[in-house]
Amino acid sequence: MIARYSRPRMQSVWTEENKCRIWLEIEILACEAMARLKKIPAPDARTIRRKARFDLAEIARIEERTNHDVLAFLENVASYVGKPGRWIHQGLTSSDLLDTTLAVQMVQSADILLEGIDRLRSAVKKQAKKYRLTPMIGRSHGVHAEPITFGLKMALMFDEFGRAEKRLQEAREDVRVGKISGAVGTHAHLDPRVEAHVCRALRLRPATLSTQIIQRDRHANFLAALALAGCSIERWA
């Protein structure tokens, strides 16, 4: 993100550090789920939880050789874990990691934006009440029309951002979906219970169906909700 155009809290959601932190948690959770199902040794899963970590600078150096971000990440993590690291990423495809992480980040972003809308509506509500009898000129076709009150103007803003809030809440729920189902989404090499465990821990819903990826109409809907909210912000500004 461009620093001067974003706030620190939102920036932190989209950092490489946060992305890799979520990647790591997904890999650990998948190993723990496989251990519960007796697919891998339980002591190895515990070792992975205890030792797994990453180094962003080293990942960048490895990626220069591998030309693959996930491979670079996995190689770096495995260097800390040792022999039990052979179970990390077993049965997964890169998009399991990428799309599930993206879902977590989009939910984190939506929560920040929803807090902002709530604060905005609270402030506007106060102004609507305070100026409910303050007269001003209304407009029709861009020119002066009948009198209204400034309180009515603020009430309209409150109502409009209520719709923005509802759309963003619905879009947040739409993208709150993860997948740990393998290369073509068939669970051929992964028990669906692994996906259920990972998603539950991340407060996501498992995708009803997926392919290599989580279907992009979900993301498009999320961006549409942001665009409409942005239009409202621009109009009132």
PDB file of C-alpha atoms in Angstrom:
ATOM      1  CA  MET A   1       0.000   0.000   0.000  1.00  0.00           C
ATOM      2  CA  ILE A   2       1.107   3.609  -0.583  1.00  0.00           C
ATOM      3  CA  ALA A   3       1.907   4.877   2.915  1.00  0.00           C
ATOM      4  CA  ARG A   4       0.799   8.477   2.452  1.00  0.00           C
ATOM      5  CA  TYR A   5      -2.628   7.359   1.230  1.00  0.00           C
ATOM      6  CA  SER A   6      -3.401   4.828   3.958  1.00  0.00           C
ATOM      7  CA  ARG A   7      -3.649   4.695   7.721  1.00  0.00           C
ATOM      8  CA  PRO A   8      -1.196   2.669   9.825  1.00  0.00           C
ATOM      9  CA  ARG A   9      -3.808   0.181  11.039  1.00  0.00           C
ATOM     10  CA  MET A  10      -4.948  -0.627   7.506  1.00  0.00           C
ATOM     11  CA  GLN A  11      -1.355  -0.729   6.269  1.00  0.00           C
ATOM     12  CA  SER A  12      -0.544  -3.358   8.879  1.00  0.00           C
ATOM     13  CA  VAL A  13      -3.177  -5.721   7.468  1.00  0.00           C
ATOM     14  CA  TRP A  14      -1.488  -5.762   4.046  1.00  0.00           C
ATOM     15  CA  THR A  15       2.159  -6.045   5.082  1.00  0.00           C
ATOM     16  CA  GLU A  16       4.339  -9.002   4.077  1.00  0.00           C
ATOM     17  CA  GLU A  17       4.765  -9.677   7.798  1.00  0.00           C
ATOM     18  CA  ASN A  18       1.031 -10.101   8.384  1.00  0.00           C
ATOM     19  CA  LYS A  19       0.574 -12.137   5.207  1.00  0.00           C
ATOM     20  CA  CYS A  20       3.354 -14.562   6.148  1.00  0.00           C
ATOM     21  CA  ARG A  21       2.101 -14.739   9.716  1.00  0.00           C
ATOM     22  CA  ILE A  22      -1.263 -15.945   8.431  1.00  0.00           C
ATOM     23  CA  TRP A  23       0.425 -18.328   5.977  1.00  0.00           C
ATOM     24  CA  LEU A  24       2.351 -19.839   8.857  1.00  0.00           C
ATOM     25  CA  GLU A  25      -0.716 -20.252  11.043  1.00  0.00           C
ATOM     26  CA  ILE A  26      -2.589 -21.992   8.214  1.00  0.00           C
ATOM     27  CA  GLU A  27       0.269 -24.456   7.699  1.00  0.00           C
ATOM     28  CA  ILE A  28       0.524 -25.166  11.425  1.00  0.00           C
ATOM     29  CA  LEU A  29      -3.236 -25.620  11.800  1.00  0.00           C
ATOM     30  CA  ALA A  30      -3.319 -27.999   8.829  1.00  0.00           C
ATOM     31  CA  CYS A  31      -0.557 -30.108  10.402  1.00  0.00           C
ATOM     32  CA  GLU A  32      -2.359 -30.157  13.735  1.00  0.00           C
ATOM     33  CA  ALA A  33      -5.557 -31.277  12.022  1.00  0.00           C
ATOM     34  CA  MET A  34      -3.716 -34.047  10.177  1.00  0.00           C
ATOM     35  CA  ALA A  35      -2.153 -35.179  13.450  1.00  0.00           C
ATOM     36  CA  ARG A  36      -5.609 -35.409  15.050  1.00  0.00           C
ATOM     37  CA  LEU A  37      -6.656 -37.594  12.138  1.00  0.00           C
ATOM     38  CA  LYS A  38      -3.492 -39.703  12.611  1.00  0.00           C
ATOM     39  CA  LYS A  39      -2.233 -38.783   9.147  1.00  0.00           C
ATOM     40  CA  ILE A  40       1.059 -37.501  10.560  1.00  0.00           C
ATOM     41  CA  PRO A  41       2.797 -38.132  13.923  1.00  0.00           C
ATOM     42  CA  ALA A  42       1.425 -35.986  16.739  1.00  0.00           C
ATOM     43  CA  PRO A  43       4.922 -35.212  18.143  1.00  0.00           C
ATOM     44  CA  ASP A  44       5.898 -33.797  14.758  1.00  0.00           C
ATOM     45  CA  ALA A  45       2.852 -31.506  14.764  1.00  0.00           C
ATOM     46  CA  ARG A  46       3.812 -30.276  18.220  1.00  0.00           C
ATOM     47  CA  THR A  47       7.360 -29.618  17.056  1.00  0.00           C
ATOM     48  CA  ILE A  48       6.041 -27.672  14.079  1.00  0.00           C
ATOM     49  CA  ARG A  49       3.884 -25.525  16.356  1.00  0.00           C
ATOM     50  CA  ARG A  50       6.831 -24.874  18.664  1.00  0.00           C
ATOM     51  CA  LYS A  51       9.584 -24.226  16.138  1.00  0.00           C
ATOM     52  CA  ALA A  52       7.905 -22.842  13.027  1.00  0.00           C
ATOM     53  CA  ARG A  53       8.806 -19.260  12.189  1.00  0.00           C
ATOM     54  CA  PHE A  54      10.021 -17.227   9.212  1.00  0.00           C
ATOM     55  CA  ASP A  55      12.436 -14.515   8.188  1.00  0.00           C
ATOM     56  CA  LEU A  56      11.227 -12.067   5.536  1.00  0.00           C
ATOM     57  CA  ALA A  57      14.701 -11.137   4.340  1.00  0.00           C
ATOM     58  CA  GLU A  58      15.672 -14.777   3.910  1.00  0.00           C
ATOM     59  CA  ILE A  59      12.415 -15.532   2.084  1.00  0.00           C
ATOM     60  CA  ALA A  60      13.204 -12.733  -0.355  1.00  0.00           C
ATOM     61  CA  ARG A  61      16.683 -14.184  -0.971  1.00  0.00           C
ATOM     62  CA  ILE A  62      15.305 -17.680  -1.545  1.00  0.00           C
ATOM     63  CA  GLU A  63      12.627 -16.358  -3.902  1.00  0.00           C
ATOM     64  CA  GLU A  64      15.333 -14.913  -6.150  1.00  0.00           C
ATOM     65  CA  ARG A  65      16.374 -18.530  -6.741  1.00  0.00           C
ATOM     66  CA  THR A  66      12.989 -20.282  -6.773  1.00  0.00           C
ATOM     67  CA  ASN A  67      10.930 -17.575  -8.510  1.00  0.00           C
ATOM     68  CA  HIS A  68       8.043 -18.759  -6.333  1.00  0.00           C
ATOM     69  CA  ASP A  69       6.897 -16.969  -3.203  1.00  0.00           C
ATOM     70  CA  VAL A  70       5.246 -19.944  -1.476  1.00  0.00           C
ATOM     71  CA  LEU A  71       8.177 -22.283  -2.179  1.00  0.00           C
ATOM     72  CA  ALA A  72      10.539 -19.690  -0.746  1.00  0.00           C
ATOM     73  CA  PHE A  73       8.382 -19.334   2.351  1.00  0.00           C
ATOM     74  CA  LEU A  74       8.134 -23.106   2.880  1.00  0.00           C
ATOM     75  CA  GLU A  75      11.871 -23.601   2.455  1.00  0.00           C
ATOM     76  CA  ASN A  76      12.567 -20.912   5.027  1.00  0.00           C
ATOM     77  CA  VAL A  77      10.077 -22.302   7.561  1.00  0.00           C
ATOM     78  CA  ALA A  78      11.407 -25.832   7.108  1.00  0.00           C
ATOM     79  CA  SER A  79      14.918 -24.642   7.949  1.00  0.00           C
ATOM     80  CA  TYR A  80      13.710 -23.776  11.452  1.00  0.00           C
ATOM     81  CA  VAL A  81      11.540 -26.849  12.003  1.00  0.00           C
ATOM     82  CA  GLY A  82      13.933 -29.573  10.897  1.00  0.00           C
ATOM     83  CA  LYS A  83      12.831 -33.085   9.935  1.00  0.00           C
ATOM     84  CA  PRO A  84       9.131 -32.678  10.962  1.00  0.00           C
ATOM     85  CA  GLY A  85       8.966 -29.906   8.373  1.00  0.00           C
ATOM     86  CA  ARG A  86       8.428 -32.600   5.737  1.00  0.00           C
ATOM     87  CA  TRP A  87       4.740 -32.614   6.697  1.00  0.00           C
ATOM     88  CA  ILE A  88       4.242 -28.888   6.151  1.00  0.00           C
ATOM     89  CA  HIS A  89       2.106 -28.139   3.080  1.00  0.00           C
ATOM     90  CA  GLN A  90       1.383 -31.836   2.516  1.00  0.00           C
ATOM     91  CA  GLY A  91      -1.630 -32.128   0.204  1.00  0.00           C
ATOM     92  CA  LEU A  92      -2.057 -28.357  -0.098  1.00  0.00           C
ATOM     93  CA  THR A  93      -1.761 -26.205  -3.172  1.00  0.00           C
ATOM     94  CA  SER A  94      -0.445 -22.650  -3.157  1.00  0.00           C
ATOM     95  CA  SER A  95      -3.926 -21.181  -3.599  1.00  0.00           C
ATOM     96  CA  ASP A  96      -5.082 -22.903  -0.412  1.00  0.00           C
ATOM     97  CA  LEU A  97      -2.600 -20.688   1.333  1.00  0.00           C
ATOM     98  CA  LEU A  98      -3.054 -17.565  -0.792  1.00  0.00           C
ATOM     99  CA  ASP A  99      -6.835 -17.442  -0.995  1.00  0.00           C
ATOM    100  CA  THR A 100      -7.468 -18.393   2.614  1.00  0.00           C
ATOM    101  CA  THR A 101      -5.006 -15.732   3.729  1.00  0.00           C
ATOM    102  CA  LEU A 102      -6.650 -13.180   1.447  1.00  0.00           C
ATOM    103  CA  ALA A 103      -9.987 -13.975   3.090  1.00  0.00           C
ATOM    104  CA  VAL A 104      -8.509 -13.311   6.538  1.00  0.00           C
ATOM    105  CA  GLN A 105      -7.005 -10.014   5.368  1.00  0.00           C
ATOM    106  CA  MET A 106     -10.234  -8.872   3.717  1.00  0.00           C
ATOM    107  CA  VAL A 107     -12.171  -9.612   6.892  1.00  0.00           C
ATOM    108  CA  GLN A 108      -9.584  -7.705   8.921  1.00  0.00           C
ATOM    109  CA  SER A 109      -9.896  -4.775   6.504  1.00  0.00           C
ATOM    110  CA  ALA A 110     -13.690  -4.871   6.558  1.00  0.00           C
ATOM    111  CA  ASP A 111     -13.686  -4.758  10.359  1.00  0.00           C
ATOM    112  CA  ILE A 112     -11.600  -1.567  10.295  1.00  0.00           C
ATOM    113  CA  LEU A 113     -13.886   0.035   7.712  1.00  0.00           C
ATOM    114  CA  LEU A 114     -17.053  -0.997   9.537  1.00  0.00           C
ATOM    115  CA  GLU A 115     -15.725   0.584  12.722  1.00  0.00           C
ATOM    116  CA  GLY A 116     -15.132   3.773  10.735  1.00  0.00           C
ATOM    117  CA  ILE A 117     -18.646   3.778   9.277  1.00  0.00           C
ATOM    118  CA  ASP A 118     -20.093   3.243  12.743  1.00  0.00           C
ATOM    119  CA  ARG A 119     -18.159   6.218  14.125  1.00  0.00           C
ATOM    120  CA  LEU A 120     -19.198   8.356  11.163  1.00  0.00           C
ATOM    121  CA  ARG A 121     -22.874   7.501  11.575  1.00  0.00           C
ATOM    122  CA  SER A 122     -22.715   8.189  15.313  1.00  0.00           C
ATOM    123  CA  ALA A 123     -21.246  11.651  14.660  1.00  0.00           C
ATOM    124  CA  VAL A 124     -23.736  12.432  11.894  1.00  0.00           C
ATOM    125  CA  LYS A 125     -26.651  11.281  14.050  1.00  0.00           C
ATOM    126  CA  LYS A 126     -25.689  13.837  16.695  1.00  0.00           C
ATOM    127  CA  GLN A 127     -25.522  16.583  14.090  1.00  0.00           C
ATOM    128  CA  ALA A 128     -28.899  15.596  12.644  1.00  0.00           C
ATOM    129  CA  LYS A 129     -30.508  16.018  16.062  1.00  0.00           C
ATOM    130  CA  LYS A 130     -28.588  19.178  16.919  1.00  0.00           C
ATOM    131  CA  TYR A 131     -29.534  20.964  13.670  1.00  0.00           C
ATOM    132  CA  ARG A 132     -32.993  19.489  13.123  1.00  0.00           C
ATOM    133  CA  LEU A 133     -34.544  22.998  13.166  1.00  0.00           C
ATOM    134  CA  THR A 134     -31.700  24.918  11.528  1.00  0.00           C
ATOM    135  CA  PRO A 135     -33.030  26.219   8.183  1.00  0.00           C
ATOM    136  CA  MET A 136     -31.109  26.141   4.943  1.00  0.00           C
ATOM    137  CA  ILE A 137     -31.922  26.288   1.271  1.00  0.00           C
ATOM    138  CA  GLY A 138     -32.670  22.978  -0.386  1.00  0.00           C
ATOM    139  CA  ARG A 139     -31.627  22.214  -3.938  1.00  0.00           C
ATOM    140  CA  SER A 140     -33.358  20.787  -6.954  1.00  0.00           C
ATOM    141  CA  HIS A 141     -31.548  20.290 -10.271  1.00  0.00           C
ATOM    142  CA  GLY A 142     -28.538  21.980  -8.692  1.00  0.00           C
ATOM    143  CA  VAL A 143     -30.270  25.294  -7.980  1.00  0.00           C
ATOM    144  CA  HIS A 144     -32.046  26.809  -4.959  1.00  0.00           C
ATOM    145  CA  ALA A 145     -35.404  25.245  -4.151  1.00  0.00           C
ATOM    146  CA  GLU A 146     -37.661  25.085  -1.070  1.00  0.00           C
ATOM    147  CA  PRO A 147     -36.194  25.459   2.450  1.00  0.00           C
ATOM    148  CA  ILE A 148     -35.077  22.373   4.364  1.00  0.00           C
ATOM    149  CA  THR A 149     -33.107  22.001   7.597  1.00  0.00           C
ATOM    150  CA  PHE A 150     -29.461  21.114   8.001  1.00  0.00           C
ATOM    151  CA  GLY A 151     -30.643  18.336  10.297  1.00  0.00           C
ATOM    152  CA  LEU A 152     -32.477  16.760   7.355  1.00  0.00           C
ATOM    153  CA  LYS A 153     -29.279  16.950   5.323  1.00  0.00           C
ATOM    154  CA  MET A 154     -27.410  15.112   8.098  1.00  0.00           C
ATOM    155  CA  ALA A 155     -30.217  12.568   8.446  1.00  0.00           C
ATOM    156  CA  LEU A 156     -29.879  11.778   4.744  1.00  0.00           C
ATOM    157  CA  MET A 157     -26.152  11.200   5.248  1.00  0.00           C
ATOM    158  CA  PHE A 158     -26.857   8.931   8.220  1.00  0.00           C
ATOM    159  CA  ASP A 159     -29.297   6.906   6.127  1.00  0.00           C
ATOM    160  CA  GLU A 160     -26.991   6.637   3.116  1.00  0.00           C
ATOM    161  CA  PHE A 161     -24.089   5.333   5.155  1.00  0.00           C
ATOM    162  CA  GLY A 162     -26.452   2.870   6.806  1.00  0.00           C
ATOM    163  CA  ARG A 163     -26.850   1.281   3.398  1.00  0.00           C
ATOM    164  CA  ALA A 164     -23.076   1.359   2.900  1.00  0.00           C
ATOM    165  CA  GLU A 165     -22.659  -0.357   6.247  1.00  0.00           C
ATOM    166  CA  LYS A 166     -25.156  -3.081   5.356  1.00  0.00           C
ATOM    167  CA  ARG A 167     -23.511  -3.719   1.976  1.00  0.00           C
ATOM    168  CA  LEU A 168     -20.066  -3.984   3.569  1.00  0.00           C
ATOM    169  CA  GLN A 169     -21.360  -6.338   6.276  1.00  0.00           C
ATOM    170  CA  GLU A 170     -22.849  -8.582   3.623  1.00  0.00           C
ATOM    171  CA  ALA A 171     -19.686  -8.415   1.500  1.00  0.00           C
ATOM    172  CA  ARG A 172     -17.562  -9.248   4.557  1.00  0.00           C
ATOM    173  CA  GLU A 173     -19.618 -12.374   5.115  1.00  0.00           C
ATOM    174  CA  ASP A 174     -19.338 -13.261   1.423  1.00  0.00           C
ATOM    175  CA  VAL A 175     -15.520 -13.222   1.479  1.00  0.00           C
ATOM    176  CA  ARG A 176     -15.234 -14.884   4.907  1.00  0.00           C
ATOM    177  CA  VAL A 177     -14.459 -18.156   3.152  1.00  0.00           C
ATOM    178  CA  GLY A 178     -11.352 -20.325   3.101  1.00  0.00           C
ATOM    179  CA  LYS A 179     -10.267 -23.393   1.163  1.00  0.00           C
ATOM    180  CA  ILE A 180      -7.867 -26.192   2.047  1.00  0.00           C
ATOM    181  CA  SER A 181      -8.947 -28.607  -0.660  1.00  0.00           C
ATOM    182  CA  GLY A 182      -5.929 -29.146  -2.884  1.00  0.00           C
ATOM    183  CA  ALA A 183      -4.924 -28.427  -6.451  1.00  0.00           C
ATOM    184  CA  VAL A 184      -8.367 -28.638  -8.080  1.00  0.00           C
ATOM    185  CA  GLY A 185     -10.564 -28.379  -5.001  1.00  0.00           C
ATOM    186  CA  THR A 186     -11.477 -32.070  -4.838  1.00  0.00           C
ATOM    187  CA  HIS A 187      -9.884 -32.948  -1.460  1.00  0.00           C
ATOM    188  CA  ALA A 188      -8.097 -35.786  -3.279  1.00  0.00           C
ATOM    189  CA  HIS A 189      -5.101 -35.540  -0.938  1.00  0.00           C
ATOM    190  CA  LEU A 190      -6.698 -33.790   2.040  1.00  0.00           C
ATOM    191  CA  ASP A 191      -9.455 -34.874   4.376  1.00  0.00           C
ATOM    192  CA  PRO A 192     -12.216 -32.216   4.390  1.00  0.00           C
ATOM    193  CA  ARG A 193     -11.904 -32.193   8.170  1.00  0.00           C
ATOM    194  CA  VAL A 194      -8.519 -30.512   7.771  1.00  0.00           C
ATOM    195  CA  GLU A 195     -10.200 -27.655   5.919  1.00  0.00           C
ATOM    196  CA  ALA A 196     -12.933 -27.453   8.555  1.00  0.00           C
ATOM    197  CA  HIS A 197     -10.378 -27.261  11.378  1.00  0.00           C
ATOM    198  CA  VAL A 198      -8.264 -24.573   9.701  1.00  0.00           C
ATOM    199  CA  CYS A 199     -11.243 -22.413   8.757  1.00  0.00           C
ATOM    200  CA  ARG A 200     -12.839 -22.701  12.181  1.00  0.00           C
ATOM    201  CA  ALA A 201      -9.621 -21.576  13.876  1.00  0.00           C
ATOM    202  CA  LEU A 202      -9.369 -18.600  11.497  1.00  0.00           C
ATOM    203  CA  ARG A 203     -13.073 -17.740  11.935  1.00  0.00           C
ATOM    204  CA  LEU A 204     -13.788 -18.466   8.301  1.00  0.00           C
ATOM    205  CA  ARG A 205     -16.360 -20.686   6.617  1.00  0.00           C
ATOM    206  CA  PRO A 206     -15.097 -23.538   4.434  1.00  0.00           C
ATOM    207  CA  ALA A 207     -15.919 -22.921   0.777  1.00  0.00           C
ATOM    208  CA  THR A 208     -18.989 -24.875  -0.258  1.00  0.00           C
ATOM    209  CA  LEU A 209     -17.187 -25.721  -3.494  1.00  0.00           C
ATOM    210  CA  SER A 210     -13.944 -24.499  -5.003  1.00  0.00           C
ATOM    211  CA  THR A 211     -11.511 -25.227  -7.805  1.00  0.00           C
ATOM    212  CA  GLN A 212      -7.858 -24.243  -7.704  1.00  0.00           C
ATOM    213  CA  ILE A 213      -9.144 -21.009  -6.210  1.00  0.00           C
ATOM    214  CA  ILE A 214     -11.993 -19.464  -4.298  1.00  0.00           C
ATOM    215  CA  GLN A 215     -14.318 -18.030  -6.929  1.00  0.00           C
ATOM    216  CA  ARG A 216     -13.655 -14.362  -7.644  1.00  0.00           C
ATOM    217  CA  ASP A 217     -17.236 -13.133  -7.678  1.00  0.00           C
ATOM    218  CA  ARG A 218     -16.876 -12.956  -3.892  1.00  0.00           C
ATOM    219  CA  HIS A 219     -13.958 -10.557  -4.183  1.00  0.00           C
ATOM    220  CA  ALA A 220     -15.687  -8.526  -6.885  1.00  0.00           C
ATOM    221  CA  ASN A 221     -18.715  -8.103  -4.618  1.00  0.00           C
ATOM    222  CA  PHE A 222     -16.467  -6.910  -1.802  1.00  0.00           C
ATOM    223  CA  LEU A 223     -14.784  -4.348  -4.059  1.00  0.00           C
ATOM    224  CA  ALA A 224     -18.159  -3.177  -5.363  1.00  0.00           C
ATOM    225  CA  ALA A 225     -19.272  -2.483  -1.785  1.00  0.00           C
ATOM    226  CA  LEU A 226     -16.076  -0.485  -1.213  1.00  0.00           C
ATOM    227  CA  ALA A 227     -16.578   1.448  -4.449  1.00  0.00           C
ATOM    228  CA  LEU A 228     -20.140   2.427  -3.525  1.00  0.00           C
ATOM    229  CA  ALA A 229     -19.007   3.521  -0.065  1.00  0.00           C
ATOM    230  CA  GLY A 230     -16.253   5.548  -1.722  1.00  0.00           C
ATOM    231  CA  CYS A 231     -18.788   7.221  -3.998  1.00  0.00           C
ATOM    232  CA  SER A 232     -20.803   8.249  -0.950  1.00  0.00           C
ATOM    233  CA  ILE A 233     -17.722   9.605   0.798  1.00  0.00           C
ATOM    234  CA  GLU A 234     -16.754  11.613  -2.286  1.00  0.00           C
ATOM    235  CA  ARG A 235     -20.272  12.997  -2.709  1.00  0.00           C
ATOM    236  CA  TRP A 236     -20.554  14.182   0.876  1.00  0.00           C
ATOM    237  CA  ALA A 237     -17.006  15.529   0.886  1.00  0.00           C
TER     238      ALA A 237
END
